Amino acid sequence: MLEKKGFPTKEQIQSCFPEKTVILNPKAIIECYEKIPCNPCSTSCPFNAIYIGDDINQIPVIDFNKCTGCGVCVFSCPGLAIKVVQTDGKKATFKIPYEFIPYPKKNEIWNAIDHAGEVIGKAKIANVIIGKKQNKTALVEVIVDDKIIYDFATIRRQVYE
Ligand code: SF4
Ligand code: SF4
């Protein structure tokens, strides 16, 4: 699917998530499916929660026990392949990287978009954080229905009143 259409299957996406009980607390979800020479996610994590090893081409492996959901790796991944998620079983809160301007504003409602680029629901903007170092990437905190937790990929501007 990834090779033919450019987006992963639901099984591939779900394989990046831990059990639902683990994401009662915020955890990074790494959707990095292909071996590429890249490692800033690993080197930037203040808690050594992401392992790549000596071969920089290896796919990153996360230790959910070490991950605090701080979001540093979300800023540092050049592929925008990491998001932080937390869910109470009804509403899922994501921290996603966002690089288009204008940035969303807190409390706006935007479209929730899946990995294929389709609208799958609404996303409430809970917060927008601009990093000091990576100031061209915003960390946008959005709240979506837990039912779309494995489908949700990003947001698209469509401000609902
Ligand atoms: S969210 Fe923070 S603790 Fe978790 S892997 Fe990313 S940088 Fe490390
Ligand atoms: S920084 Fe991003 S693209 Fe690079 S290895 Fe880590 S997750 Fe993959």
PDB file of C-alpha atoms and ligand atoms in Angstrom:
ATOM      1  CA  MET A   1       0.000   0.000   0.000  1.00  0.00           C
ATOM      2  CA  LEU A   2       2.735   2.449   1.040  1.00  0.00           C
ATOM      3  CA  GLU A   3       4.789   1.686  -2.074  1.00  0.00           C
ATOM      4  CA  LYS A   4       1.834   1.784  -4.470  1.00  0.00           C
ATOM      5  CA  LYS A   5      -0.336   4.567  -3.093  1.00  0.00           C
ATOM      6  CA  GLY A   6       1.956   6.557  -0.807  1.00  0.00           C
ATOM      7  CA  PHE A   7       0.059   5.920   2.400  1.00  0.00           C
ATOM      8  CA  PRO A   8       0.094   3.031   4.886  1.00  0.00           C
ATOM      9  CA  THR A   9      -2.556   0.388   5.527  1.00  0.00           C
ATOM     10  CA  LYS A  10      -4.604   0.496   8.705  1.00  0.00           C
ATOM     11  CA  GLU A  11      -2.658  -2.569   9.893  1.00  0.00           C
ATOM     12  CA  GLN A  12       0.639  -0.738   9.400  1.00  0.00           C
ATOM     13  CA  ILE A  13      -0.679   2.272  11.297  1.00  0.00           C
ATOM     14  CA  GLN A  14      -2.057   0.183  14.155  1.00  0.00           C
ATOM     15  CA  SER A  15       1.273  -1.614  14.484  1.00  0.00           C
ATOM     16  CA  CYS A  16       2.806   1.737  15.531  1.00  0.00           C
ATOM     17  CA  PHE A  17       0.402   2.089  18.472  1.00  0.00           C
ATOM     18  CA  PRO A  18       0.707   0.405  21.876  1.00  0.00           C
ATOM     19  CA  GLU A  19      -2.265  -1.045  23.776  1.00  0.00           C
ATOM     20  CA  LYS A  20      -5.021   1.481  24.513  1.00  0.00           C
ATOM     21  CA  THR A  21      -4.224   1.364  28.250  1.00  0.00           C
ATOM     22  CA  VAL A  22      -0.701   2.626  27.509  1.00  0.00           C
ATOM     23  CA  ILE A  23      -2.035   5.722  25.757  1.00  0.00           C
ATOM     24  CA  LEU A  24      -4.106   6.741  28.729  1.00  0.00           C
ATOM     25  CA  ASN A  25      -0.887   8.752  29.140  1.00  0.00           C
ATOM     26  CA  PRO A  26       0.659  10.711  26.248  1.00  0.00           C
ATOM     27  CA  LYS A  27       3.015   8.659  24.069  1.00  0.00           C
ATOM     28  CA  ALA A  28       4.848   9.296  20.812  1.00  0.00           C
ATOM     29  CA  ILE A  29       3.616   7.328  17.796  1.00  0.00           C
ATOM     30  CA  ILE A  30       6.338   6.922  15.174  1.00  0.00           C
ATOM     31  CA  GLU A  31       5.085   6.268  11.658  1.00  0.00           C
ATOM     32  CA  CYS A  32       8.473   5.804  10.057  1.00  0.00           C
ATOM     33  CA  TYR A  33       7.989   2.803   7.782  1.00  0.00           C
ATOM     34  CA  GLU A  34      11.042   2.771   5.550  1.00  0.00           C
ATOM     35  CA  LYS A  35      14.757   2.358   6.149  1.00  0.00           C
ATOM     36  CA  ILE A  36      16.308   5.763   5.590  1.00  0.00           C
ATOM     37  CA  PRO A  37      19.530   7.366   6.880  1.00  0.00           C
ATOM     38  CA  CYS A  38      17.963   9.549   9.558  1.00  0.00           C
ATOM     39  CA  ASN A  39      18.034   9.753  13.353  1.00  0.00           C
ATOM     40  CA  PRO A  40      17.156  13.165  14.883  1.00  0.00           C
ATOM     41  CA  CYS A  41      14.165  11.592  16.633  1.00  0.00           C
ATOM     42  CA  SER A  42      16.562   9.369  18.541  1.00  0.00           C
ATOM     43  CA  THR A  43      19.255  11.947  19.248  1.00  0.00           C
ATOM     44  CA  SER A  44      16.767  14.611  20.369  1.00  0.00           C
ATOM     45  CA  CYS A  45      14.756  12.527  22.844  1.00  0.00           C
ATOM     46  CA  PRO A  46      15.660  13.733  26.349  1.00  0.00           C
ATOM     47  CA  PHE A  47      14.602  10.383  27.823  1.00  0.00           C
ATOM     48  CA  ASN A  48      16.453   8.024  25.426  1.00  0.00           C
ATOM     49  CA  ALA A  49      13.125   6.493  24.493  1.00  0.00           C
ATOM     50  CA  ILE A  50      13.882   6.063  20.770  1.00  0.00           C
ATOM     51  CA  TYR A  51      16.471   3.526  19.653  1.00  0.00           C
ATOM     52  CA  ILE A  52      18.046   3.375  16.201  1.00  0.00           C
ATOM     53  CA  GLY A  53      21.485   2.010  16.961  1.00  0.00           C
ATOM     54  CA  ASP A  54      24.742   2.082  15.046  1.00  0.00           C
ATOM     55  CA  ASP A  55      23.127   1.581  11.626  1.00  0.00           C
ATOM     56  CA  ILE A  56      21.457   4.922  10.933  1.00  0.00           C
ATOM     57  CA  ASN A  57      19.261   3.240   8.305  1.00  0.00           C
ATOM     58  CA  GLN A  58      17.388   1.194  10.876  1.00  0.00           C
ATOM     59  CA  ILE A  59      13.753   1.991  11.600  1.00  0.00           C
ATOM     60  CA  PRO A  60      13.359   3.712  14.998  1.00  0.00           C
ATOM     61  CA  VAL A  61      12.016   1.657  17.887  1.00  0.00           C
ATOM     62  CA  ILE A  62      10.287   3.384  20.778  1.00  0.00           C
ATOM     63  CA  ASP A  63      10.243   2.307  24.416  1.00  0.00           C
ATOM     64  CA  PHE A  64       6.812   3.406  25.620  1.00  0.00           C
ATOM     65  CA  ASN A  65       7.911   2.896  29.223  1.00  0.00           C
ATOM     66  CA  LYS A  66      10.472   5.674  28.805  1.00  0.00           C
ATOM     67  CA  CYS A  67       8.385   8.017  26.625  1.00  0.00           C
ATOM     68  CA  THR A  68       6.776  10.874  28.549  1.00  0.00           C
ATOM     69  CA  GLY A  69       4.960  12.345  25.551  1.00  0.00           C
ATOM     70  CA  CYS A  70       6.996  15.552  25.815  1.00  0.00           C
ATOM     71  CA  GLY A  71       6.811  16.189  22.052  1.00  0.00           C
ATOM     72  CA  VAL A  72      10.464  17.072  21.433  1.00  0.00           C
ATOM     73  CA  CYS A  73      10.789  14.364  18.758  1.00  0.00           C
ATOM     74  CA  VAL A  74       7.675  15.682  16.976  1.00  0.00           C
ATOM     75  CA  PHE A  75       9.504  18.964  16.386  1.00  0.00           C
ATOM     76  CA  SER A  76      12.756  17.314  15.384  1.00  0.00           C
ATOM     77  CA  CYS A  77      11.548  14.748  12.836  1.00  0.00           C
ATOM     78  CA  PRO A  78      12.143  16.183   9.337  1.00  0.00           C
ATOM     79  CA  GLY A  79       9.665  13.690   7.872  1.00  0.00           C
ATOM     80  CA  LEU A  80       6.774  14.849  10.093  1.00  0.00           C
ATOM     81  CA  ALA A  81       6.409  11.170  10.949  1.00  0.00           C
ATOM     82  CA  ILE A  82       5.816  11.469  14.696  1.00  0.00           C
ATOM     83  CA  LYS A  83       2.784  12.516  16.701  1.00  0.00           C
ATOM     84  CA  VAL A  84       1.925  12.268  20.374  1.00  0.00           C
ATOM     85  CA  VAL A  85      -1.389  10.706  21.353  1.00  0.00           C
ATOM     86  CA  GLN A  86      -3.404  10.275  24.519  1.00  0.00           C
ATOM     87  CA  THR A  87      -6.959   8.980  24.843  1.00  0.00           C
ATOM     88  CA  ASP A  88      -9.596   8.507  27.516  1.00  0.00           C
ATOM     89  CA  GLY A  89     -11.510   6.123  25.230  1.00  0.00           C
ATOM     90  CA  LYS A  90     -13.890   8.809  24.027  1.00  0.00           C
ATOM     91  CA  LYS A  91     -11.708  11.712  22.958  1.00  0.00           C
ATOM     92  CA  ALA A  92      -8.178  11.417  21.659  1.00  0.00           C
ATOM     93  CA  THR A  93      -5.714  14.278  22.031  1.00  0.00           C
ATOM     94  CA  PHE A  94      -2.938  14.459  19.464  1.00  0.00           C
ATOM     95  CA  LYS A  95       0.102  16.699  19.246  1.00  0.00           C
ATOM     96  CA  ILE A  96       0.975  16.903  15.571  1.00  0.00           C
ATOM     97  CA  PRO A  97       3.582  18.822  13.560  1.00  0.00           C
ATOM     98  CA  TYR A  98       2.132  21.506  11.294  1.00  0.00           C
ATOM     99  CA  GLU A  99       4.086  23.631   8.799  1.00  0.00           C
ATOM    100  CA  PHE A 100       1.510  25.566   6.789  1.00  0.00           C
ATOM    101  CA  ILE A 101       0.643  29.181   7.489  1.00  0.00           C
ATOM    102  CA  PRO A 102      -1.503  30.658   8.797  1.00  0.00           C
ATOM    103  CA  TYR A 103      -1.347  28.374  11.801  1.00  0.00           C
ATOM    104  CA  PRO A 104      -4.632  27.361  13.406  1.00  0.00           C
ATOM    105  CA  LYS A 105      -5.851  29.226  16.455  1.00  0.00           C
ATOM    106  CA  LYS A 106      -6.880  27.789  19.792  1.00  0.00           C
ATOM    107  CA  ASN A 107     -10.553  26.706  19.950  1.00  0.00           C
ATOM    108  CA  GLU A 108     -11.048  26.676  16.173  1.00  0.00           C
ATOM    109  CA  ILE A 109     -12.631  23.582  14.623  1.00  0.00           C
ATOM    110  CA  TRP A 110     -10.789  22.246  11.549  1.00  0.00           C
ATOM    111  CA  ASN A 111     -11.218  19.158   9.419  1.00  0.00           C
ATOM    112  CA  ALA A 112      -9.591  15.926  10.579  1.00  0.00           C
ATOM    113  CA  ILE A 113      -7.755  14.250   7.689  1.00  0.00           C
ATOM    114  CA  ASP A 114      -6.703  10.632   7.238  1.00  0.00           C
ATOM    115  CA  HIS A 115      -3.504   9.222   5.708  1.00  0.00           C
ATOM    116  CA  ALA A 116      -5.056   9.270   2.231  1.00  0.00           C
ATOM    117  CA  GLY A 117      -5.959  12.951   2.518  1.00  0.00           C
ATOM    118  CA  GLU A 118      -9.691  12.411   3.041  1.00  0.00           C
ATOM    119  CA  VAL A 119     -11.838  14.316   5.538  1.00  0.00           C
ATOM    120  CA  ILE A 120     -12.871  11.951   8.341  1.00  0.00           C
ATOM    121  CA  GLY A 121     -14.312  14.275  10.968  1.00  0.00           C
ATOM    122  CA  LYS A 122     -13.719  17.392  12.975  1.00  0.00           C
ATOM    123  CA  ALA A 123     -10.660  18.399  14.981  1.00  0.00           C
ATOM    124  CA  LYS A 124     -10.809  20.936  17.803  1.00  0.00           C
ATOM    125  CA  ILE A 125      -7.643  22.990  18.144  1.00  0.00           C
ATOM    126  CA  ALA A 126      -6.657  22.852  21.814  1.00  0.00           C
ATOM    127  CA  ASN A 127      -3.295  24.607  21.624  1.00  0.00           C
ATOM    128  CA  VAL A 128      -0.615  25.799  19.197  1.00  0.00           C
ATOM    129  CA  ILE A 129       3.019  25.767  20.340  1.00  0.00           C
ATOM    130  CA  ILE A 130       5.845  27.351  18.346  1.00  0.00           C
ATOM    131  CA  GLY A 131       9.265  26.016  19.299  1.00  0.00           C
ATOM    132  CA  LYS A 132      12.234  28.322  19.862  1.00  0.00           C
ATOM    133  CA  LYS A 133      14.625  26.259  17.733  1.00  0.00           C
ATOM    134  CA  GLN A 134      12.259  24.708  15.175  1.00  0.00           C
ATOM    135  CA  ASN A 135      10.197  27.842  14.727  1.00  0.00           C
ATOM    136  CA  LYS A 136       8.952  26.823  11.268  1.00  0.00           C
ATOM    137  CA  THR A 137       7.175  23.803  12.709  1.00  0.00           C
ATOM    138  CA  ALA A 138       4.236  24.325  15.045  1.00  0.00           C
ATOM    139  CA  LEU A 139       3.146  21.666  17.494  1.00  0.00           C
ATOM    140  CA  VAL A 140      -0.634  21.687  17.242  1.00  0.00           C
ATOM    141  CA  GLU A 141      -2.673  20.004  19.942  1.00  0.00           C
ATOM    142  CA  VAL A 142      -5.972  18.741  18.549  1.00  0.00           C
ATOM    143  CA  ILE A 143      -8.870  16.782  20.013  1.00  0.00           C
ATOM    144  CA  VAL A 144     -10.683  14.234  17.834  1.00  0.00           C
ATOM    145  CA  ASP A 145     -13.185  11.431  18.372  1.00  0.00           C
ATOM    146  CA  ASP A 146     -11.454   8.300  19.675  1.00  0.00           C
ATOM    147  CA  LYS A 147     -13.201   6.331  16.896  1.00  0.00           C
ATOM    148  CA  ILE A 148     -10.783   7.823  14.353  1.00  0.00           C
ATOM    149  CA  ILE A 149      -7.653   7.399  16.468  1.00  0.00           C
ATOM    150  CA  TYR A 150      -5.939   5.066  13.944  1.00  0.00           C
ATOM    151  CA  ASP A 151      -7.108   6.998  10.883  1.00  0.00           C
ATOM    152  CA  PHE A 152      -6.283  10.529  11.963  1.00  0.00           C
ATOM    153  CA  ALA A 153      -3.169  11.932  10.293  1.00  0.00           C
ATOM    154  CA  THR A 154      -3.413  15.721  10.213  1.00  0.00           C
ATOM    155  CA  ILE A 155      -5.686  18.746   9.982  1.00  0.00           C
ATOM    156  CA  ARG A 156      -6.851  20.852   7.075  1.00  0.00           C
ATOM    157  CA  ARG A 157      -8.126  24.387   7.282  1.00  0.00           C
ATOM    158  CA  GLN A 158     -11.904  24.589   7.355  1.00  0.00           C
ATOM    159  CA  VAL A 159     -12.949  26.861  10.136  1.00  0.00           C
ATOM    160  CA  TYR A 160     -16.421  25.973  11.407  1.00  0.00           C
ATOM    161  CA  GLU A 161     -18.369  28.611  13.349  1.00  0.00           C
TER     162      GLU A 161
HETATM  163  S1  SF4 B   1       7.622  12.337  23.059  1.00  0.00           S
HETATM  164 FE1  SF4 B   1       9.445  13.011  24.228  1.00  0.00          FE
HETATM  165  S2  SF4 B   1       9.939  11.271  25.557  1.00  0.00           S
HETATM  166 FE2  SF4 B   1       8.565  10.486  23.946  1.00  0.00          FE
HETATM  167  S3  SF4 B   1       9.933   9.711  22.381  1.00  0.00           S
HETATM  168 FE3  SF4 B   1       9.424  11.817  21.821  1.00  0.00          FE
HETATM  169  S4  SF4 B   1      11.080  13.080  22.690  1.00  0.00           S
HETATM  170 FE4  SF4 B   1      11.157  11.054  23.665  1.00  0.00          FE
HETATM  171  S1  SF4 B   2      13.564  11.599  12.575  1.00  0.00           S
HETATM  172 FE1  SF4 B   2      11.586  11.015  11.665  1.00  0.00          FE
HETATM  173  S2  SF4 B   2      12.059  10.356   9.581  1.00  0.00           S
HETATM  174 FE2  SF4 B   2      13.995  10.362  10.758  1.00  0.00          FE
HETATM  175  S3  SF4 B   2      14.199   8.249  11.518  1.00  0.00           S
HETATM  176 FE3  SF4 B   2      13.156   9.451  13.125  1.00  0.00          FE
HETATM  177  S4  SF4 B   2      10.961   9.149  12.727  1.00  0.00           S
HETATM  178 FE4  SF4 B   2      12.052   8.511  10.859  1.00  0.00          FE
END
